[in-house]
Coordinates of C-alpha atoms and ligand atoms in Angstrom, one line a residue:
M1 CA -6.6 -16.4 55.4
E2 CA -7.1 -14.0 52.6
F3 CA -5.3 -13.5 49.4
P4 CA -6.6 -10.1 48.3
N5 CA -4.2 -9.9 45.3
F6 CA -4.4 -13.5 44.3
A7 CA -6.6 -13.0 41.2
A8 CA -4.6 -9.9 40.1
N9 CA -1.3 -11.7 40.6
F10 CA -2.4 -14.8 38.9
K11 CA -3.6 -12.8 35.9
L12 CA -0.4 -10.8 35.8
M13 CA 1.7 -13.9 35.9
S14 CA -0.2 -15.6 33.1
I15 CA 0.0 -12.5 30.8
D16 CA 3.7 -12.4 31.4
E17 CA 3.9 -16.1 30.6
I18 CA 1.9 -15.8 27.5
L19 CA 4.0 -12.8 26.3
N20 CA 7.2 -14.6 27.0
K21 CA 6.1 -17.4 24.6
V22 CA 6.0 -14.9 21.7
G23 CA 8.7 -12.4 22.7
P24 CA 11.4 -11.2 20.4
S25 CA 13.8 -13.9 19.2
T26 CA 11.5 -16.8 20.2
G27 CA 10.2 -16.9 16.6
S28 CA 7.4 -19.1 17.9
G29 CA 4.2 -17.1 17.3
T30 CA 2.1 -19.9 18.6
L31 CA -0.8 -18.9 20.8
T32 CA -3.8 -20.9 21.8
Q33 CA -7.3 -19.5 21.4
K34 CA -7.6 -19.1 25.2
E35 CA -4.3 -17.2 25.3
I36 CA -5.4 -14.9 22.5
K37 CA -8.7 -14.2 24.3
L38 CA -6.8 -13.4 27.5
L39 CA -4.6 -10.9 25.6
L40 CA -7.6 -9.4 23.9
S41 CA -9.2 -8.9 27.3
T42 CA -6.2 -7.1 28.9
A43 CA -6.6 -3.8 30.6
G44 CA -4.4 -1.4 32.5
E45 CA -0.8 -2.6 33.0
D46 CA -1.4 -5.9 31.2
K47 CA -2.6 -4.0 28.1
K48 CA 0.4 -1.8 28.2
K49 CA 2.6 -4.9 28.4
L50 CA 0.9 -6.3 25.3
F51 CA 1.4 -3.2 23.3
D52 CA 5.0 -2.8 24.4
R53 CA 5.8 -6.4 23.5
A54 CA 4.1 -6.1 20.1
L55 CA 6.1 -2.9 19.2
Q56 CA 9.3 -4.5 20.4
V57 CA 8.7 -7.6 18.2
K58 CA 7.8 -5.4 15.2
L59 CA 11.0 -3.3 15.6
E60 CA 13.1 -6.4 16.0
H61 CA 11.8 -8.0 12.8
L62 CA 10.9 -5.0 10.6
D63 CA 12.7 -2.0 12.0
N64 CA 10.8 1.3 12.3
Y65 CA 9.9 1.5 8.6
V66 CA 6.4 2.2 7.3
H67 CA 5.6 1.3 3.7
L68 CA 3.2 3.4 1.7
R69 CA 0.6 2.3 -0.9
G70 CA -0.9 5.1 -2.9
L71 CA -4.6 4.2 -2.8
I72 CA -6.6 4.7 -6.0
E73 CA -10.3 4.2 -5.5
Y74 CA -11.0 3.3 -9.1
S75 CA -14.8 3.0 -9.0
N76 CA -17.6 2.8 -6.6
I77 CA -19.8 0.7 -8.9
C78 CA -20.5 -2.5 -7.1
T79 CA -22.6 -5.5 -8.0
K80 CA -22.9 -6.7 -4.4
Y81 CA -24.9 -5.5 -1.3
C82 CA -22.9 -6.4 1.8
L83 CA -25.0 -5.4 4.8
Y84 CA -22.3 -3.0 6.2
C85 CA -21.0 -1.3 3.1
G86 CA -22.0 2.3 2.1
V87 CA -21.3 1.7 -1.6
R88 CA -23.5 -1.5 -1.8
C89 CA -25.5 -1.4 -5.1
K90 CA -28.8 -1.1 -3.2
N91 CA -27.7 2.3 -1.8
L92 CA -29.3 4.5 -4.4
K93 CA -28.1 7.7 -2.7
V94 CA -24.6 7.1 -4.0
E95 CA -23.5 8.9 -7.2
R96 CA -21.5 6.3 -9.1
Y97 CA -18.2 7.0 -10.9
Q98 CA -15.4 5.2 -12.6
L99 CA -12.0 6.9 -13.1
S100 CA -10.8 7.3 -16.7
D101 CA -7.6 5.4 -17.7
E102 CA -5.8 8.8 -17.8
E103 CA -6.9 9.6 -14.2
V104 CA -5.7 6.2 -12.9
I105 CA -2.3 6.6 -14.7
E106 CA -2.0 10.2 -13.3
C107 CA -2.6 8.9 -9.8
A108 CA 0.0 6.2 -10.3
K109 CA 2.5 8.7 -11.7
L110 CA 1.9 10.9 -8.7
A111 CA 2.5 7.9 -6.4
H112 CA 5.8 7.3 -8.2
E113 CA 6.8 11.0 -8.0
L114 CA 6.0 11.1 -4.3
G115 CA 8.3 8.1 -3.8
Y116 CA 5.5 5.8 -2.5
G117 CA 6.9 2.7 -4.3
S118 CA 3.5 1.0 -4.6
V119 CA -0.1 1.7 -5.5
A120 CA -3.2 -0.1 -4.4
L121 CA -6.1 -0.2 -6.9
Q122 CA -9.4 -0.7 -5.1
S123 CA -12.9 -0.8 -6.5
G124 CA -16.4 -1.9 -5.9
E125 CA -16.9 -5.5 -7.1
R126 CA -17.5 -6.3 -10.8
S127 CA -16.5 -9.4 -12.7
D128 CA -17.8 -8.7 -16.2
K129 CA -15.4 -9.0 -19.1
A130 CA -15.2 -5.3 -19.8
F131 CA -14.0 -4.7 -16.2
V132 CA -11.6 -7.6 -16.2
D133 CA -10.1 -6.4 -19.5
K134 CA -9.9 -2.8 -18.3
I135 CA -8.0 -3.8 -15.1
T136 CA -5.6 -6.0 -17.1
H137 CA -4.9 -3.0 -19.3
L138 CA -4.5 -0.6 -16.3
V139 CA -2.1 -2.9 -14.5
Q140 CA 0.0 -3.2 -17.7
E141 CA 0.0 0.6 -18.1
I142 CA 1.0 1.2 -14.5
K143 CA 3.8 -1.3 -14.9
K144 CA 5.1 0.8 -17.8
I145 CA 5.8 3.8 -15.5
D146 CA 9.5 4.0 -15.1
N147 CA 10.0 0.4 -16.2
G148 CA 7.9 -1.3 -13.7
S149 CA 9.2 0.6 -10.7
L150 CA 5.8 0.6 -8.9
G151 CA 4.6 -2.4 -6.9
I152 CA 0.9 -3.1 -7.5
T153 CA -1.7 -4.3 -5.0
L154 CA -5.2 -5.1 -6.2
S155 CA -8.3 -5.0 -4.0
L156 CA -11.1 -5.8 -6.4
G157 CA -13.1 -8.5 -4.6
E158 CA -14.0 -12.0 -5.7
Q159 CA -13.0 -13.1 -9.1
T160 CA -12.4 -16.4 -11.0
E161 CA -9.0 -18.0 -10.6
E162 CA -8.5 -17.3 -14.3
T163 CA -9.0 -13.6 -13.8
Y164 CA -6.7 -13.5 -10.8
R165 CA -4.1 -15.3 -12.9
R166 CA -4.5 -12.8 -15.8
W167 CA -4.0 -9.8 -13.5
F168 CA -1.0 -11.5 -11.8
E169 CA 0.5 -12.1 -15.2
A170 CA -0.2 -8.5 -16.2
G171 CA 2.0 -7.4 -13.2
A172 CA 0.0 -7.2 -10.0
H173 CA 1.7 -9.1 -7.2
R174 CA -0.3 -8.4 -4.1
Y175 CA -4.0 -8.8 -3.6
L176 CA -6.2 -7.9 -0.6
L177 CA -9.5 -9.8 0.0
R178 CA -10.7 -9.5 3.5
I179 CA -12.6 -12.5 4.8
E180 CA -14.6 -10.0 6.9
A181 CA -15.5 -12.7 9.4
S182 CA -13.9 -16.2 9.5
N183 CA -17.0 -17.6 11.3
E184 CA -19.5 -18.7 8.7
D185 CA -22.5 -17.9 10.9
L186 CA -21.2 -14.4 11.5
Y187 CA -20.4 -14.0 7.8
Y188 CA -24.0 -14.5 7.0
K189 CA -25.1 -12.0 9.6
I190 CA -23.2 -9.3 7.8
H191 CA -23.8 -10.5 4.3
P192 CA -27.0 -11.6 2.6
R193 CA -27.2 -15.4 2.3
D194 CA -27.3 -15.8 -1.4
A195 CA -25.2 -16.9 -4.4
K196 CA -23.5 -13.4 -4.7
H197 CA -22.3 -13.5 -1.1
D198 CA -21.1 -17.0 -0.6
F199 CA -18.7 -17.8 2.3
K200 CA -17.2 -20.8 0.7
Q201 CA -16.5 -18.9 -2.5
R202 CA -14.7 -16.2 -0.5
L203 CA -12.5 -18.9 1.1
D204 CA -11.9 -20.4 -2.3
C205 CA -10.8 -17.0 -3.7
I206 CA -8.3 -16.6 -0.9
D207 CA -6.9 -20.1 -1.6
S208 CA -6.7 -19.2 -5.4
L209 CA -4.7 -16.1 -4.6
L210 CA -2.3 -18.0 -2.4
K211 CA -1.9 -20.7 -5.0
I212 CA -1.2 -18.3 -7.8
G213 CA 1.5 -16.7 -5.8
Y214 CA 0.1 -13.3 -4.9
Q215 CA 1.2 -11.8 -1.6
T216 CA -2.2 -12.4 -0.3
G217 CA -3.8 -10.1 2.3
T218 CA -7.0 -10.6 4.2
G219 CA -8.6 -9.2 7.3
V220 CA -11.8 -8.5 9.3
M221 CA -13.7 -5.6 10.7
V222 CA -13.6 -5.3 14.5
G223 CA -16.7 -4.6 16.7
L224 CA -19.3 -5.9 14.3
P225 CA -22.8 -6.7 15.6
F226 CA -23.0 -10.3 16.9
Q227 CA -19.2 -10.6 16.9
T228 CA -17.7 -12.4 20.0
L229 CA -14.3 -12.5 21.5
D230 CA -14.1 -16.2 20.3
D231 CA -14.8 -15.0 16.8
L232 CA -12.0 -12.4 17.0
A233 CA -9.5 -14.9 18.4
N234 CA -10.5 -17.4 15.7
D235 CA -10.0 -14.7 13.0
L236 CA -6.4 -14.3 14.1
L237 CA -5.9 -18.1 14.1
F238 CA -7.4 -18.2 10.6
F239 CA -4.8 -15.7 9.3
K240 CA -2.1 -17.7 10.9
Q241 CA -3.4 -21.0 9.5
K242 CA -3.6 -19.6 6.0
D243 CA -0.2 -18.1 6.4
V244 CA -1.2 -14.9 4.7
A245 CA 1.4 -12.3 3.8
M246 CA -0.7 -9.2 4.8
V247 CA -3.6 -8.3 7.1
G248 CA -5.8 -5.3 7.3
M249 CA -8.2 -4.8 10.3
G250 CA -10.2 -1.8 11.2
P251 CA -13.1 -0.9 13.5
F252 CA -16.5 -1.4 12.1
I253 CA -18.2 2.0 11.5
P254 CA -22.0 1.8 11.0
H255 CA -23.3 3.5 7.9
P256 CA -26.8 5.0 8.0
D257 CA -27.7 3.8 4.5
T258 CA -27.0 0.1 5.2
P259 CA -29.0 -2.6 7.0
L260 CA -26.4 -3.0 9.8
W261 CA -27.1 0.6 10.9
Q262 CA -30.1 -0.8 12.9
Y263 CA -27.6 -2.5 15.3
R264 CA -25.5 0.6 16.0
D265 CA -26.7 0.6 19.6
Q266 CA -25.7 -3.1 20.1
I267 CA -22.1 -2.8 19.3
P268 CA -19.2 -1.6 21.5
S269 CA -18.5 2.1 21.7
A270 CA -16.2 3.7 19.1
D271 CA -13.5 3.9 21.7
K272 CA -13.9 0.2 22.5
R273 CA -13.9 -0.8 18.9
M274 CA -10.7 1.1 18.4
E275 CA -9.1 -0.4 21.4
L276 CA -10.1 -3.9 20.3
T277 CA -8.7 -3.2 16.8
L278 CA -5.4 -2.2 18.3
K279 CA -5.2 -5.3 20.5
M280 CA -6.0 -7.4 17.5
I281 CA -3.1 -5.8 15.6
A282 CA -0.8 -6.2 18.6
V283 CA -1.7 -9.9 19.2
L284 CA -1.3 -10.7 15.5
R285 CA 2.1 -9.0 15.4
L286 CA 3.2 -11.4 18.1
M287 CA 1.8 -14.4 16.2
M288 CA 3.1 -13.3 12.7
P289 CA 6.1 -11.1 13.3
E290 CA 7.0 -10.6 9.7
I291 CA 3.7 -10.0 7.9
N292 CA 2.7 -6.6 6.5
M293 CA -0.2 -5.1 8.5
V294 CA -2.0 -2.0 7.5
A295 CA -3.0 0.9 9.7
A296 CA -6.4 1.1 8.1
T297 CA -8.0 4.5 7.4
A298 CA -11.0 3.4 9.5
N299 CA -8.7 3.7 12.5
Q300 CA -8.1 7.3 11.8
T301 CA -11.8 7.9 11.2
V302 CA -12.7 6.7 14.7
D303 CA -9.7 8.4 16.3
P304 CA -7.6 11.3 14.8
Q305 CA -4.5 9.5 16.2
G306 CA -5.8 6.1 15.1
R307 CA -3.2 5.5 12.4
E308 CA -0.3 6.3 14.7
K309 CA -1.8 4.2 17.4
A310 CA -2.1 1.3 14.9
I311 CA 1.6 1.7 13.9
L312 CA 2.6 1.7 17.6
A313 CA 0.5 -1.4 18.1
G314 CA 2.4 -3.3 15.4
A315 CA 1.1 -2.1 11.9
N316 CA 3.7 -1.2 9.3
V317 CA 1.8 -0.1 6.2
I318 CA -0.3 3.1 5.4
M319 CA -2.4 3.7 2.4
P320 CA -2.6 7.4 1.6
N321 CA -5.5 8.2 -0.6
L322 CA -4.5 9.4 -4.1
T323 CA -8.0 9.4 -5.6
P324 CA -8.8 12.8 -7.2
N325 CA -10.6 14.7 -4.4
E326 CA -13.8 15.3 -6.5
F327 CA -14.5 11.5 -6.4
R328 CA -13.6 10.7 -2.8
E329 CA -16.9 11.9 -1.4
N330 CA -18.5 9.1 -3.4
Y331 CA -16.3 6.4 -2.0
L332 CA -17.8 6.5 1.4
I333 CA -17.8 2.8 2.5
Y334 CA -18.4 4.2 5.9
P335 CA -19.3 7.8 7.0
D336 CA -16.9 10.6 7.9
K337 CA -13.9 8.8 6.3
A338 CA -10.7 10.5 7.2
C339 CA -8.6 12.5 4.7
V340 CA -11.4 13.0 2.2
K341 CA -10.5 16.6 1.8
D342 CA -6.7 16.4 2.0
K343 CA -4.5 17.0 -1.0
P344 CA -1.8 14.3 -1.7
D345 CA 1.2 16.5 -1.0
E346 CA -0.4 17.8 2.2
C347 CA -0.9 14.2 3.2
Q348 CA 2.7 13.5 2.6
S349 CA 4.2 16.1 4.8
C350 CA 1.6 15.5 7.4
L351 CA 2.4 11.8 7.4
D352 CA 6.2 12.3 7.6
M353 CA 5.7 14.5 10.6
R354 CA 3.2 12.3 12.4
L355 CA 5.4 9.3 11.9
A356 CA 8.6 11.1 13.0
A357 CA 6.7 12.0 16.2
I358 CA 6.3 8.4 17.1
G359 CA 9.8 7.3 16.1
H360 CA 8.9 5.8 12.7
K361 CA 9.8 6.7 9.1
V362 CA 8.6 6.0 5.6
L363 CA 10.7 3.8 3.5
Y364 CA 10.5 5.7 0.2
N365 CA 11.0 4.3 -3.3
A366 CA 10.6 0.7 -2.3
W367 CA 7.9 -1.9 -2.9
G368 CA 7.9 -2.8 0.8
D369 CA 7.0 -6.4 0.2
S370 CA 6.0 -8.7 3.1
V371 CA 9.1 -10.0 4.8
A372 CA 7.2 -13.1 5.7
F373 CA 6.3 -13.8 2.1
T374 CA 9.8 -13.1 0.8
R375 CA 11.4 -15.4 3.3
K376 CA 8.9 -18.2 2.5
N377 CA 9.5 -17.9 -1.2
A378 CA 13.3 -17.5 -1.1
P379 CA 15.2 -20.1 -3.1
K380 CA 16.2 -22.8 -0.7
Ligands
LIG1 N1 -17.0 0.0 8.5 C1 -15.7 -0.3 8.5 N2 -15.1 -1.0 7.5 C2 -15.8 -1.2 6.4 N3 -15.5 -1.9 5.3 C3 -16.6 -1.9 4.5 N4 -17.6 -1.3 5.1 C4 -17.2 -0.9 6.4 C5 -17.7 -0.2 7.5 N5 -19.0 0.2 7.5 C6 -14.2 -2.5 5.0 C7 -14.4 -3.9 4.6 C8 -13.9 -4.0 3.2 C9 -12.9 -2.8 3.2 C10 -12.7 -2.3 1.8 O1 -13.6 -1.8 3.9 O2 -13.7 -4.8 5.5 O3 -13.2 -5.2 2.9
LIG2 FE1 -19.5 -4.0 -2.7 FE2 -19.7 -5.7 -0.6 S1 -21.0 -4.0 -1.1 S2 -18.4 -5.8 -2.3

């Protein structure tokens, strides 16, 4: 006797079962590594079910709001040389810049005028005293705009606990530090193995941020050379275990002036990396229904509809670039970055339209904090 559809039926059943564990109102969010891998491997109808369920869970917990962070790329001066990053200090082709205090404050004021509610200050990594003092000052100045009405996210790499604390006390309350790869072996395939690129130190930094009380965000690149499905599943379990408030994930995009460029033929196609990123977002939304998840610009670089697709897969944050246009060409972490030529106000109307087309809307004039974080820290 033959059961031609046995395999298909079995798989279909198990996907339904897995999804039912994490459906709306279950509040469970608990998935095993095996279940995550099955979800990340879905195709056809099963894949659609995954995305539908993730959107349903997001809408139930967070509604159809998208939060904006006006991105200020403060400087591309970096002391590190990660093997994937276009602004690594060993890339001598990059023209280095640092915005003036006035330029940063102008960007922040623009974010406020546009109703973004929050800014994200991002930079190549430096930890010298002049830099630490400068950031402290800038955070304080941004806080002065309309009596502290702007939320501030920092994304300035690894720092000492003391520095993180200073910036927190100055008024920053969210910090993004992607782990990049939660598997130590993989971490050292995409970073040099030296004192400047130490996996344990990265973990310690994330722990310090959590301890200090930042809404802490982390994340990984998807589709890296040597990365396996096990790695990706474990990345999601890592985010859950750390109970982070925010996650950013985007497809890896090989940069010609970096060492990882040589592996560009050994990674999944751009379409596959994009699809895998979307599945990672969807599965994580099921596991952590109330965190903030960013639709990273890298998604839009790989696919013009990438940001919308990420929102529909479960993301709820977008970071429109407010860096003055003349500097953006120099902040090319990866090639062909999206929106490098757009003006802020063009970005704005374009965004509103694009989001309306997929049934979402920007929540203007709000910090848009992570609901997961707010709930965890609410007075009992
Ligand atoms: N492709 C995709 N993302 C990248 N990043 C750095 N280089 C690349 C690349 N080549 C991501 C890293 C970093 C964030 C600022 O940008 O994850 O944390
Ligand atoms: Fe600048 Fe990695 S290259 S932090």
